[in-house]
Amino acid sequence: MLCWFFSFSTAFSSPAAFSKDKLVQIDEEITQNMQRFNIPGMAFVLANENGIVYAKGYGLQGQGGDQPVDAATNFQIGSISKVFTSLAIMQLRDEGLIQLDAPVTNYLPWFTTEDTSLSDLITIHDLLNHTSGLPGRLNTHDVKSSDADTIAVQIKRKLQKVQLVASPGTTYEYTNMNYDLLQLIIEKVSGQSFPDYMNHYIFQPLDMNRTSFSREAGLDNSATGHRYIWGELRPFHEQPAFATLGSAGLATNAEDLGAYISFLLTSSAGVDSSVLRSESLHEMHTAVISDHSIGYGFGWEITANTVEKKGGLPGFTANLIVLPGKSYGFALLANSKQSITDETNFNIARILEGAAPAYLAKDDFPTISLENKLILYISAFLTLIALLMWLPVVFGPAGKKGGFCFVKPSLPAVLICFVLNGFVLVSVLYYIYIYVPYESGVPALHRLTTAPDTVNGLMLLSGAWLSCSLSLACRSVLRQNKRLNRIKDTKI
């Protein structure tokens, strides 16, 4: 049981609002869910405008290891990286180096999509708020270079045939590409590499001393990512592309996030800092576009009482919630790719507000999705059909001369078993190997690392469907030949 290995370092200075009983409840919520959902390690931080109230690590840095998680253990935080990128953009705006309402082409002249008249209208503001109209499938995970000019060439190639899903500034469409472009703009305007700018102007001033980009190797006390493959938790190592640092490449820890939360709360209270003016932060936390009760702006999800952001990579999940009106915020990090991290943090929010946490049943969070189970069942069914079609041939009487010779198929056999069957087969293979990667924003199916069960299942399905289709075509010819032989034998 993982709870036997819990080890932590704790920072604690509890004001009246955060009683010891609440902190004990939070510990219990986290540890119980780690046990129930087989999460190797987690880290939690609660902070107010004065600093860290409570920070703690739970479990292990890696499954089966002996290195404990503490409040300084680094986790990859995926899309939470975006709110740091937007912070850098606002810094440059305040310095007069960037105008939010200026077209992207002012900073990246090569930027265009298939319809230049529309893409020319996309502004920095649109990239920040995911209202550019660029499709959600776009990303730069397959861009390998760290050179800005080389990255620009490859992104330009990706975008040249892209059609916008909506006119710029009108519709919320979440896509990593928006923040991958902002990364290039920061480099272009500042004259520095993206990591150097972020370290010098954001992380160091905020005393986020262990926060770095996950490509930076050699940093000790770092958690290993884990994900499920067909119901079994396995370690997963992935090196994010340099081009994705601005959208998903950051690694940090509970202590550093506590410092960041304190900065947000202090600035929200009207106090300027060396990092950003209070007015600019208020602008970042104001919804620009809304969907029902949730607003969106500058990478944040904004409700009436909170500003929130969640992030995930194939081996990690993270959830950050800040309540400016109540002067506290908290974050939960996990080295396992599971939505239970978000639900656990929502339960922590309930505990802090004096409510009872919701019970998170294991059956409600299956390790193998219903869709992937269905893919397996269909693959097994098609394989069974193919086997049944060949059983009479393999085990039936084979003594008659010419019994298994191929003959010219009849017209109905051609239409049904070859033309129609071939059309269905090609359609299935097209969907699996072209459409799915295209919609997922990857160059090939095997590069879809966020959904290993789906990838393996679809490859298995394609093989089963191919074997079934070929079997149907071949057996239609063999059946005709055997029937002709029976006619000849009768005449004799």
PDB file of N, CA and C in Angstrom, residues 175-262:
ATOM      1  N   THR A 175      -6.243  25.914 -28.335  1.00  0.00           N
ATOM      2  CA  THR A 175      -5.200  25.227 -29.102  1.00  0.00           C
ATOM      3  C   THR A 175      -3.822  25.624 -28.586  1.00  0.00           C
ATOM      4  N   ASN A 176      -2.941  24.649 -28.454  1.00  0.00           N
ATOM      5  CA  ASN A 176      -1.582  24.916 -27.994  1.00  0.00           C
ATOM      6  C   ASN A 176      -0.821  25.819 -28.946  1.00  0.00           C
ATOM      7  N   MET A 177      -1.204  25.806 -30.206  1.00  0.00           N
ATOM      8  CA  MET A 177      -0.477  26.601 -31.198  1.00  0.00           C
ATOM      9  C   MET A 177      -0.471  28.085 -30.841  1.00  0.00           C
ATOM     10  N   ASN A 178      -1.547  28.583 -30.225  1.00  0.00           N
ATOM     11  CA  ASN A 178      -1.585  29.999 -29.845  1.00  0.00           C
ATOM     12  C   ASN A 178      -0.396  30.357 -28.959  1.00  0.00           C
ATOM     13  N   TYR A 179      -0.116  29.517 -27.978  1.00  0.00           N
ATOM     14  CA  TYR A 179       0.964  29.819 -27.043  1.00  0.00           C
ATOM     15  C   TYR A 179       2.339  29.420 -27.571  1.00  0.00           C
ATOM     16  N   ASP A 180       2.379  28.496 -28.520  1.00  0.00           N
ATOM     17  CA  ASP A 180       3.637  28.215 -29.208  1.00  0.00           C
ATOM     18  C   ASP A 180       4.067  29.436 -30.028  1.00  0.00           C
ATOM     19  N   LEU A 181       3.099  30.130 -30.609  1.00  0.00           N
ATOM     20  CA  LEU A 181       3.394  31.360 -31.350  1.00  0.00           C
ATOM     21  C   LEU A 181       3.818  32.483 -30.402  1.00  0.00           C
ATOM     22  N   LEU A 182       3.158  32.575 -29.241  1.00  0.00           N
ATOM     23  CA  LEU A 182       3.541  33.594 -28.259  1.00  0.00           C
ATOM     24  C   LEU A 182       4.982  33.391 -27.785  1.00  0.00           C
ATOM     25  N   GLN A 183       5.403  32.146 -27.667  1.00  0.00           N
ATOM     26  CA  GLN A 183       6.794  31.853 -27.295  1.00  0.00           C
ATOM     27  C   GLN A 183       7.754  32.476 -28.307  1.00  0.00           C
ATOM     28  N   LEU A 184       7.460  32.306 -29.588  1.00  0.00           N
ATOM     29  CA  LEU A 184       8.313  32.890 -30.626  1.00  0.00           C
ATOM     30  C   LEU A 184       8.300  34.411 -30.570  1.00  0.00           C
ATOM     31  N   ILE A 185       7.139  34.987 -30.271  1.00  0.00           N
ATOM     32  CA  ILE A 185       7.031  36.445 -30.190  1.00  0.00           C
ATOM     33  C   ILE A 185       7.866  36.984 -29.029  1.00  0.00           C
ATOM     34  N   ILE A 186       7.836  36.310 -27.894  1.00  0.00           N
ATOM     35  CA  ILE A 186       8.655  36.720 -26.744  1.00  0.00           C
ATOM     36  C   ILE A 186      10.137  36.695 -27.108  1.00  0.00           C
ATOM     37  N   GLU A 187      10.562  35.650 -27.807  1.00  0.00           N
ATOM     38  CA  GLU A 187      11.966  35.568 -28.220  1.00  0.00           C
ATOM     39  C   GLU A 187      12.318  36.683 -29.206  1.00  0.00           C
ATOM     40  N   LYS A 188      11.394  36.944 -30.124  1.00  0.00           N
ATOM     41  CA  LYS A 188      11.654  37.968 -31.152  1.00  0.00           C
ATOM     42  C   LYS A 188      11.755  39.360 -30.527  1.00  0.00           C
ATOM     43  N   VAL A 189      10.847  39.686 -29.621  1.00  0.00           N
ATOM     44  CA  VAL A 189      10.789  41.024 -29.037  1.00  0.00           C
ATOM     45  C   VAL A 189      11.898  41.243 -28.015  1.00  0.00           C
ATOM     46  N   SER A 190      12.176  40.212 -27.190  1.00  0.00           N
ATOM     47  CA  SER A 190      13.152  40.362 -26.110  1.00  0.00           C
ATOM     48  C   SER A 190      14.582  40.168 -26.567  1.00  0.00           C
ATOM     49  N   GLY A 191      14.769  39.455 -27.689  1.00  0.00           N
ATOM     50  CA  GLY A 191      16.118  39.157 -28.145  1.00  0.00           C
ATOM     51  C   GLY A 191      16.799  38.076 -27.328  1.00  0.00           C
ATOM     52  N   GLN A 192      16.031  37.370 -26.512  1.00  0.00           N
ATOM     53  CA  GLN A 192      16.573  36.289 -25.679  1.00  0.00           C
ATOM     54  C   GLN A 192      15.843  34.989 -25.995  1.00  0.00           C
ATOM     55  N   SER A 193      16.482  33.876 -25.635  1.00  0.00           N
ATOM     56  CA  SER A 193      15.769  32.607 -25.752  1.00  0.00           C
ATOM     57  C   SER A 193      14.624  32.601 -24.747  1.00  0.00           C
ATOM     58  N   PHE A 194      13.601  31.849 -25.038  1.00  0.00           N
ATOM     59  CA  PHE A 194      12.427  31.813 -24.164  1.00  0.00           C
ATOM     60  C   PHE A 194      12.783  31.378 -22.744  1.00  0.00           C
ATOM     61  N   PRO A 195      13.552  30.289 -22.537  1.00  0.00           N
ATOM     62  CA  PRO A 195      13.911  29.911 -21.163  1.00  0.00           C
ATOM     63  C   PRO A 195      14.693  30.993 -20.434  1.00  0.00           C
ATOM     64  N   ASP A 196      15.621  31.647 -21.140  1.00  0.00           N
ATOM     65  CA  ASP A 196      16.426  32.687 -20.495  1.00  0.00           C
ATOM     66  C   ASP A 196      15.546  33.853 -20.052  1.00  0.00           C
ATOM     67  N   TYR A 197      14.634  34.259 -20.906  1.00  0.00           N
ATOM     68  CA  TYR A 197      13.756  35.370 -20.536  1.00  0.00           C
ATOM     69  C   TYR A 197      12.917  35.011 -19.317  1.00  0.00           C
ATOM     70  N   MET A 198      12.326  33.838 -19.337  1.00  0.00           N
ATOM     71  CA  MET A 198      11.449  33.429 -18.239  1.00  0.00           C
ATOM     72  C   MET A 198      12.217  33.311 -16.926  1.00  0.00           C
ATOM     73  N   ASN A 199      13.418  32.770 -16.978  1.00  0.00           N
ATOM     74  CA  ASN A 199      14.229  32.634 -15.762  1.00  0.00           C
ATOM     75  C   ASN A 199      14.601  33.992 -15.184  1.00  0.00           C
ATOM     76  N   HIS A 200      15.003  34.889 -16.046  1.00  0.00           N
ATOM     77  CA  HIS A 200      15.526  36.174 -15.579  1.00  0.00           C
ATOM     78  C   HIS A 200      14.423  37.126 -15.117  1.00  0.00           C
ATOM     79  N   TYR A 201      13.300  37.138 -15.815  1.00  0.00           N
ATOM     80  CA  TYR A 201      12.291  38.161 -15.544  1.00  0.00           C
ATOM     81  C   TYR A 201      11.076  37.668 -14.760  1.00  0.00           C
ATOM     82  N   ILE A 202      10.933  36.351 -14.625  1.00  0.00           N
ATOM     83  CA  ILE A 202       9.771  35.840 -13.888  1.00  0.00           C
ATOM     84  C   ILE A 202      10.180  34.929 -12.743  1.00  0.00           C
ATOM     85  N   PHE A 203      10.865  33.848 -13.026  1.00  0.00           N
ATOM     86  CA  PHE A 203      11.138  32.858 -11.985  1.00  0.00           C
ATOM     87  C   PHE A 203      12.073  33.393 -10.897  1.00  0.00           C
ATOM     88  N   GLN A 204      13.159  34.033 -11.285  1.00  0.00           N
ATOM     89  CA  GLN A 204      14.084  34.558 -10.278  1.00  0.00           C
ATOM     90  C   GLN A 204      13.463  35.653  -9.420  1.00  0.00           C
ATOM     91  N   PRO A 205      12.782  36.658 -10.010  1.00  0.00           N
ATOM     92  CA  PRO A 205      12.159  37.682  -9.166  1.00  0.00           C
ATOM     93  C   PRO A 205      11.098  37.134  -8.212  1.00  0.00           C
ATOM     94  N   LEU A 206      10.442  36.022  -8.589  1.00  0.00           N
ATOM     95  CA  LEU A 206       9.402  35.440  -7.734  1.00  0.00           C
ATOM     96  C   LEU A 206       9.968  34.392  -6.772  1.00  0.00           C
ATOM     97  N   ASP A 207      11.282  34.229  -6.765  1.00  0.00           N
ATOM     98  CA  ASP A 207      11.924  33.215  -5.915  1.00  0.00           C
ATOM     99  C   ASP A 207      11.421  31.808  -6.221  1.00  0.00           C
ATOM    100  N   MET A 208      11.131  31.567  -7.481  1.00  0.00           N
ATOM    101  CA  MET A 208      10.774  30.223  -7.927  1.00  0.00           C
ATOM    102  C   MET A 208      12.071  29.545  -8.380  1.00  0.00           C
ATOM    103  N   ASN A 209      12.890  29.192  -7.401  1.00  0.00           N
ATOM    104  CA  ASN A 209      14.282  28.848  -7.662  1.00  0.00           C
ATOM    105  C   ASN A 209      14.484  27.491  -8.329  1.00  0.00           C
ATOM    106  N   ARG A 210      13.517  26.599  -8.208  1.00  0.00           N
ATOM    107  CA  ARG A 210      13.656  25.271  -8.824  1.00  0.00           C
ATOM    108  C   ARG A 210      12.758  25.112 -10.052  1.00  0.00           C
ATOM    109  N   THR A 211      12.037  26.158 -10.393  1.00  0.00           N
ATOM    110  CA  THR A 211      11.171  26.087 -11.571  1.00  0.00           C
ATOM    111  C   THR A 211      12.023  26.192 -12.832  1.00  0.00           C
ATOM    112  N   SER A 212      11.801  25.278 -13.755  1.00  0.00           N
ATOM    113  CA  SER A 212      12.589  25.255 -14.982  1.00  0.00           C
ATOM    114  C   SER A 212      11.770  24.594 -16.068  1.00  0.00           C
ATOM    115  N   PHE A 213      12.320  24.581 -17.239  1.00  0.00           N
ATOM    116  CA  PHE A 213      11.640  23.895 -18.325  1.00  0.00           C
ATOM    117  C   PHE A 213      12.092  22.444 -18.369  1.00  0.00           C
ATOM    118  N   SER A 214      11.161  21.555 -18.652  1.00  0.00           N
ATOM    119  CA  SER A 214      11.384  20.126 -18.474  1.00  0.00           C
ATOM    120  C   SER A 214      12.447  19.567 -19.404  1.00  0.00           C
ATOM    121  N   ARG A 215      12.897  20.347 -20.367  1.00  0.00           N
ATOM    122  CA  ARG A 215      14.007  19.903 -21.227  1.00  0.00           C
ATOM    123  C   ARG A 215      15.349  20.033 -20.515  1.00  0.00           C
ATOM    124  N   GLU A 216      15.378  20.826 -19.432  1.00  0.00           N
ATOM    125  CA  GLU A 216      16.634  21.058 -18.733  1.00  0.00           C
ATOM    126  C   GLU A 216      16.980  19.835 -17.887  1.00  0.00           C
ATOM    127  N   ALA A 217      17.929  19.061 -18.360  1.00  0.00           N
ATOM    128  CA  ALA A 217      18.252  17.782 -17.732  1.00  0.00           C
ATOM    129  C   ALA A 217      19.124  17.986 -16.488  1.00  0.00           C
ATOM    130  N   GLY A 218      19.157  16.950 -15.664  1.00  0.00           N
ATOM    131  CA  GLY A 218      20.068  16.950 -14.539  1.00  0.00           C
ATOM    132  C   GLY A 218      19.529  17.542 -13.260  1.00  0.00           C
ATOM    133  N   LEU A 219      18.297  18.000 -13.241  1.00  0.00           N
ATOM    134  CA  LEU A 219      17.742  18.573 -12.026  1.00  0.00           C
ATOM    135  C   LEU A 219      17.306  17.448 -11.096  1.00  0.00           C
ATOM    136  N   ASP A 220      17.893  17.416  -9.903  1.00  0.00           N
ATOM    137  CA  ASP A 220      17.561  16.344  -8.979  1.00  0.00           C
ATOM    138  C   ASP A 220      16.194  16.586  -8.341  1.00  0.00           C
ATOM    139  N   ASN A 221      15.743  15.618  -7.567  1.00  0.00           N
ATOM    140  CA  ASN A 221      14.452  15.699  -6.886  1.00  0.00           C
ATOM    141  C   ASN A 221      13.320  16.002  -7.862  1.00  0.00           C
ATOM    142  N   SER A 222      13.244  15.227  -8.927  1.00  0.00           N
ATOM    143  CA  SER A 222      12.200  15.385  -9.946  1.00  0.00           C
ATOM    144  C   SER A 222      11.409  14.089 -10.069  1.00  0.00           C
ATOM    145  N   ALA A 223      10.107  14.222 -10.134  1.00  0.00           N
ATOM    146  CA  ALA A 223       9.231  13.056 -10.209  1.00  0.00           C
ATOM    147  C   ALA A 223       9.248  12.444 -11.610  1.00  0.00           C
ATOM    148  N   THR A 224       9.008  11.154 -11.662  1.00  0.00           N
ATOM    149  CA  THR A 224       8.848  10.420 -12.924  1.00  0.00           C
ATOM    150  C   THR A 224       7.369  10.324 -13.260  1.00  0.00           C
ATOM    151  N   GLY A 225       7.026  10.568 -14.519  1.00  0.00           N
ATOM    152  CA  GLY A 225       5.631  10.475 -14.945  1.00  0.00           C
ATOM    153  C   GLY A 225       5.166   9.032 -15.074  1.00  0.00           C
ATOM    154  N   HIS A 226       3.861   8.828 -14.922  1.00  0.00           N
ATOM    155  CA  HIS A 226       3.252   7.498 -15.064  1.00  0.00           C
ATOM    156  C   HIS A 226       1.924   7.623 -15.815  1.00  0.00           C
ATOM    157  N   ARG A 227       1.578   6.582 -16.533  1.00  0.00           N
ATOM    158  CA  ARG A 227       0.279   6.532 -17.203  1.00  0.00           C
ATOM    159  C   ARG A 227      -0.183   5.085 -17.278  1.00  0.00           C
ATOM    160  N   TYR A 228      -1.472   4.911 -17.502  1.00  0.00           N
ATOM    161  CA  TYR A 228      -2.039   3.571 -17.614  1.00  0.00           C
ATOM    162  C   TYR A 228      -1.961   3.073 -19.059  1.00  0.00           C
ATOM    163  N   ILE A 229      -1.573   1.817 -19.210  1.00  0.00           N
ATOM    164  CA  ILE A 229      -1.626   1.125 -20.494  1.00  0.00           C
ATOM    165  C   ILE A 229      -2.380  -0.174 -20.267  1.00  0.00           C
ATOM    166  N   TRP A 230      -3.577  -0.241 -20.813  1.00  0.00           N
ATOM    167  CA  TRP A 230      -4.481  -1.380 -20.641  1.00  0.00           C
ATOM    168  C   TRP A 230      -4.634  -1.753 -19.162  1.00  0.00           C
ATOM    169  N   GLY A 231      -4.857  -0.727 -18.341  1.00  0.00           N
ATOM    170  CA  GLY A 231      -5.172  -0.947 -16.939  1.00  0.00           C
ATOM    171  C   GLY A 231      -3.986  -1.125 -16.025  1.00  0.00           C
ATOM    172  N   GLU A 232      -2.768  -1.073 -16.578  1.00  0.00           N
ATOM    173  CA  GLU A 232      -1.564  -1.243 -15.757  1.00  0.00           C
ATOM    174  C   GLU A 232      -0.775   0.060 -15.741  1.00  0.00           C
ATOM    175  N   LEU A 233      -0.481   0.559 -14.524  1.00  0.00           N
ATOM    176  CA  LEU A 233       0.279   1.801 -14.388  1.00  0.00           C
ATOM    177  C   LEU A 233       1.743   1.556 -14.718  1.00  0.00           C
ATOM    178  N   ARG A 234       2.270   2.368 -15.623  1.00  0.00           N
ATOM    179  CA  ARG A 234       3.659   2.211 -16.046  1.00  0.00           C
ATOM    180  C   ARG A 234       4.360   3.566 -16.080  1.00  0.00           C
ATOM    181  N   PRO A 235       5.667   3.591 -15.802  1.00  0.00           N
ATOM    182  CA  PRO A 235       6.417   4.848 -15.937  1.00  0.00           C
ATOM    183  C   PRO A 235       6.407   5.319 -17.385  1.00  0.00           C
ATOM    184  N   PHE A 236       6.421   6.634 -17.557  1.00  0.00           N
ATOM    185  CA  PHE A 236       6.438   7.183 -18.914  1.00  0.00           C
ATOM    186  C   PHE A 236       7.384   8.385 -18.939  1.00  0.00           C
ATOM    187  N   HIS A 237       8.333   8.352 -19.867  1.00  0.00           N
ATOM    188  CA  HIS A 237       9.304   9.436 -20.000  1.00  0.00           C
ATOM    189  C   HIS A 237       9.095  10.100 -21.365  1.00  0.00           C
ATOM    190  N   GLU A 238       8.925  11.408 -21.334  1.00  0.00           N
ATOM    191  CA  GLU A 238       8.773  12.142 -22.588  1.00  0.00           C
ATOM    192  C   GLU A 238       9.533  13.456 -22.487  1.00  0.00           C
ATOM    193  N   GLN A 239      10.261  13.789 -23.528  1.00  0.00           N
ATOM    194  CA  GLN A 239      10.994  15.042 -23.581  1.00  0.00           C
ATOM    195  C   GLN A 239      10.213  16.013 -24.455  1.00  0.00           C
ATOM    196  N   PRO A 240       9.544  16.999 -23.870  1.00  0.00           N
ATOM    197  CA  PRO A 240       8.767  17.948 -24.687  1.00  0.00           C
ATOM    198  C   PRO A 240       9.658  18.684 -25.673  1.00  0.00           C
ATOM    199  N   ALA A 241       9.128  18.970 -26.842  1.00  0.00           N
ATOM    200  CA  ALA A 241       9.874  19.726 -27.845  1.00  0.00           C
ATOM    201  C   ALA A 241      10.096  21.155 -27.357  1.00  0.00           C
ATOM    202  N   PHE A 242      11.218  21.730 -27.744  1.00  0.00           N
ATOM    203  CA  PHE A 242      11.522  23.111 -27.359  1.00  0.00           C
ATOM    204  C   PHE A 242      10.407  24.054 -27.808  1.00  0.00           C
ATOM    205  N   ALA A 243       9.841  23.774 -28.976  1.00  0.00           N
ATOM    206  CA  ALA A 243       8.800  24.655 -29.528  1.00  0.00           C
ATOM    207  C   ALA A 243       7.532  24.670 -28.699  1.00  0.00           C
ATOM    208  N   THR A 244       7.380  23.698 -27.774  1.00  0.00           N
ATOM    209  CA  THR A 244       6.163  23.619 -26.959  1.00  0.00           C
ATOM    210  C   THR A 244       6.358  24.165 -25.543  1.00  0.00           C
ATOM    211  N   LEU A 245       7.524  24.738 -25.241  1.00  0.00           N
ATOM    212  CA  LEU A 245       7.793  25.174 -23.877  1.00  0.00           C
ATOM    213  C   LEU A 245       6.767  26.199 -23.403  1.00  0.00           C
ATOM    214  N   GLY A 246       6.375  27.114 -24.269  1.00  0.00           N
ATOM    215  CA  GLY A 246       5.446  28.161 -23.874  1.00  0.00           C
ATOM    216  C   GLY A 246       4.042  27.674 -23.621  1.00  0.00           C
ATOM    217  N   SER A 247       3.691  26.538 -24.196  1.00  0.00           N
ATOM    218  CA  SER A 247       2.329  26.011 -24.025  1.00  0.00           C
ATOM    219  C   SER A 247       2.253  24.882 -23.015  1.00  0.00           C
ATOM    220  N   ALA A 248       3.357  24.127 -22.816  1.00  0.00           N
ATOM    221  CA  ALA A 248       3.229  22.941 -21.954  1.00  0.00           C
ATOM    222  C   ALA A 248       4.554  22.444 -21.384  1.00  0.00           C
ATOM    223  N   GLY A 249       5.615  23.248 -21.364  1.00  0.00           N
ATOM    224  CA  GLY A 249       6.932  22.699 -21.063  1.00  0.00           C
ATOM    225  C   GLY A 249       7.492  22.945 -19.686  1.00  0.00           C
ATOM    226  N   LEU A 250       6.711  23.511 -18.767  1.00  0.00           N
ATOM    227  CA  LEU A 250       7.258  23.924 -17.482  1.00  0.00           C
ATOM    228  C   LEU A 250       7.225  22.808 -16.449  1.00  0.00           C
ATOM    229  N   ALA A 251       8.266  22.773 -15.597  1.00  0.00           N
ATOM    230  CA  ALA A 251       8.320  21.862 -14.454  1.00  0.00           C
ATOM    231  C   ALA A 251       8.523  22.707 -13.199  1.00  0.00           C
ATOM    232  N   THR A 252       7.726  22.432 -12.155  1.00  0.00           N
ATOM    233  CA  THR A 252       7.836  23.202 -10.930  1.00  0.00           C
ATOM    234  C   THR A 252       7.423  22.336  -9.744  1.00  0.00           C
ATOM    235  N   ASN A 253       7.300  22.944  -8.582  1.00  0.00           N
ATOM    236  CA  ASN A 253       7.043  22.199  -7.358  1.00  0.00           C
ATOM    237  C   ASN A 253       6.098  22.967  -6.456  1.00  0.00           C
ATOM    238  N   ALA A 254       5.700  22.346  -5.358  1.00  0.00           N
ATOM    239  CA  ALA A 254       4.718  22.959  -4.470  1.00  0.00           C
ATOM    240  C   ALA A 254       5.233  24.263  -3.871  1.00  0.00           C
ATOM    241  N   GLU A 255       6.476  24.292  -3.428  1.00  0.00           N
ATOM    242  CA  GLU A 255       7.007  25.507  -2.809  1.00  0.00           C
ATOM    243  C   GLU A 255       7.036  26.674  -3.789  1.00  0.00           C
ATOM    244  N   ASP A 256       7.498  26.427  -5.002  1.00  0.00           N
ATOM    245  CA  ASP A 256       7.569  27.505  -5.989  1.00  0.00           C
ATOM    246  C   ASP A 256       6.176  27.974  -6.399  1.00  0.00           C
ATOM    247  N   LEU A 257       5.242  27.047  -6.528  1.00  0.00           N
ATOM    248  CA  LEU A 257       3.866  27.450  -6.849  1.00  0.00           C
ATOM    249  C   LEU A 257       3.261  28.257  -5.707  1.00  0.00           C
ATOM    250  N   GLY A 258       3.655  27.955  -4.470  1.00  0.00           N
ATOM    251  CA  GLY A 258       3.206  28.761  -3.340  1.00  0.00           C
ATOM    252  C   GLY A 258       3.662  30.200  -3.465  1.00  0.00           C
ATOM    253  N   ALA A 259       4.920  30.412  -3.893  1.00  0.00           N
ATOM    254  CA  ALA A 259       5.428  31.762  -4.116  1.00  0.00           C
ATOM    255  C   ALA A 259       4.659  32.458  -5.235  1.00  0.00           C
ATOM    256  N   TYR A 260       4.337  31.703  -6.274  1.00  0.00           N
ATOM    257  CA  TYR A 260       3.578  32.266  -7.398  1.00  0.00           C
ATOM    258  C   TYR A 260       2.163  32.660  -6.957  1.00  0.00           C
ATOM    259  N   ILE A 261       1.517  31.804  -6.181  1.00  0.00           N
ATOM    260  CA  ILE A 261       0.170  32.107  -5.687  1.00  0.00           C
ATOM    261  C   ILE A 261       0.197  33.372  -4.814  1.00  0.00           C
ATOM    262  N   SER A 262       1.187  33.503  -3.961  1.00  0.00           N
ATOM    263  CA  SER A 262       1.307  34.693  -3.110  1.00  0.00           C
ATOM    264  C   SER A 262       1.462  35.951  -3.951  1.00  0.00           C
TER     265      SER A 262
END
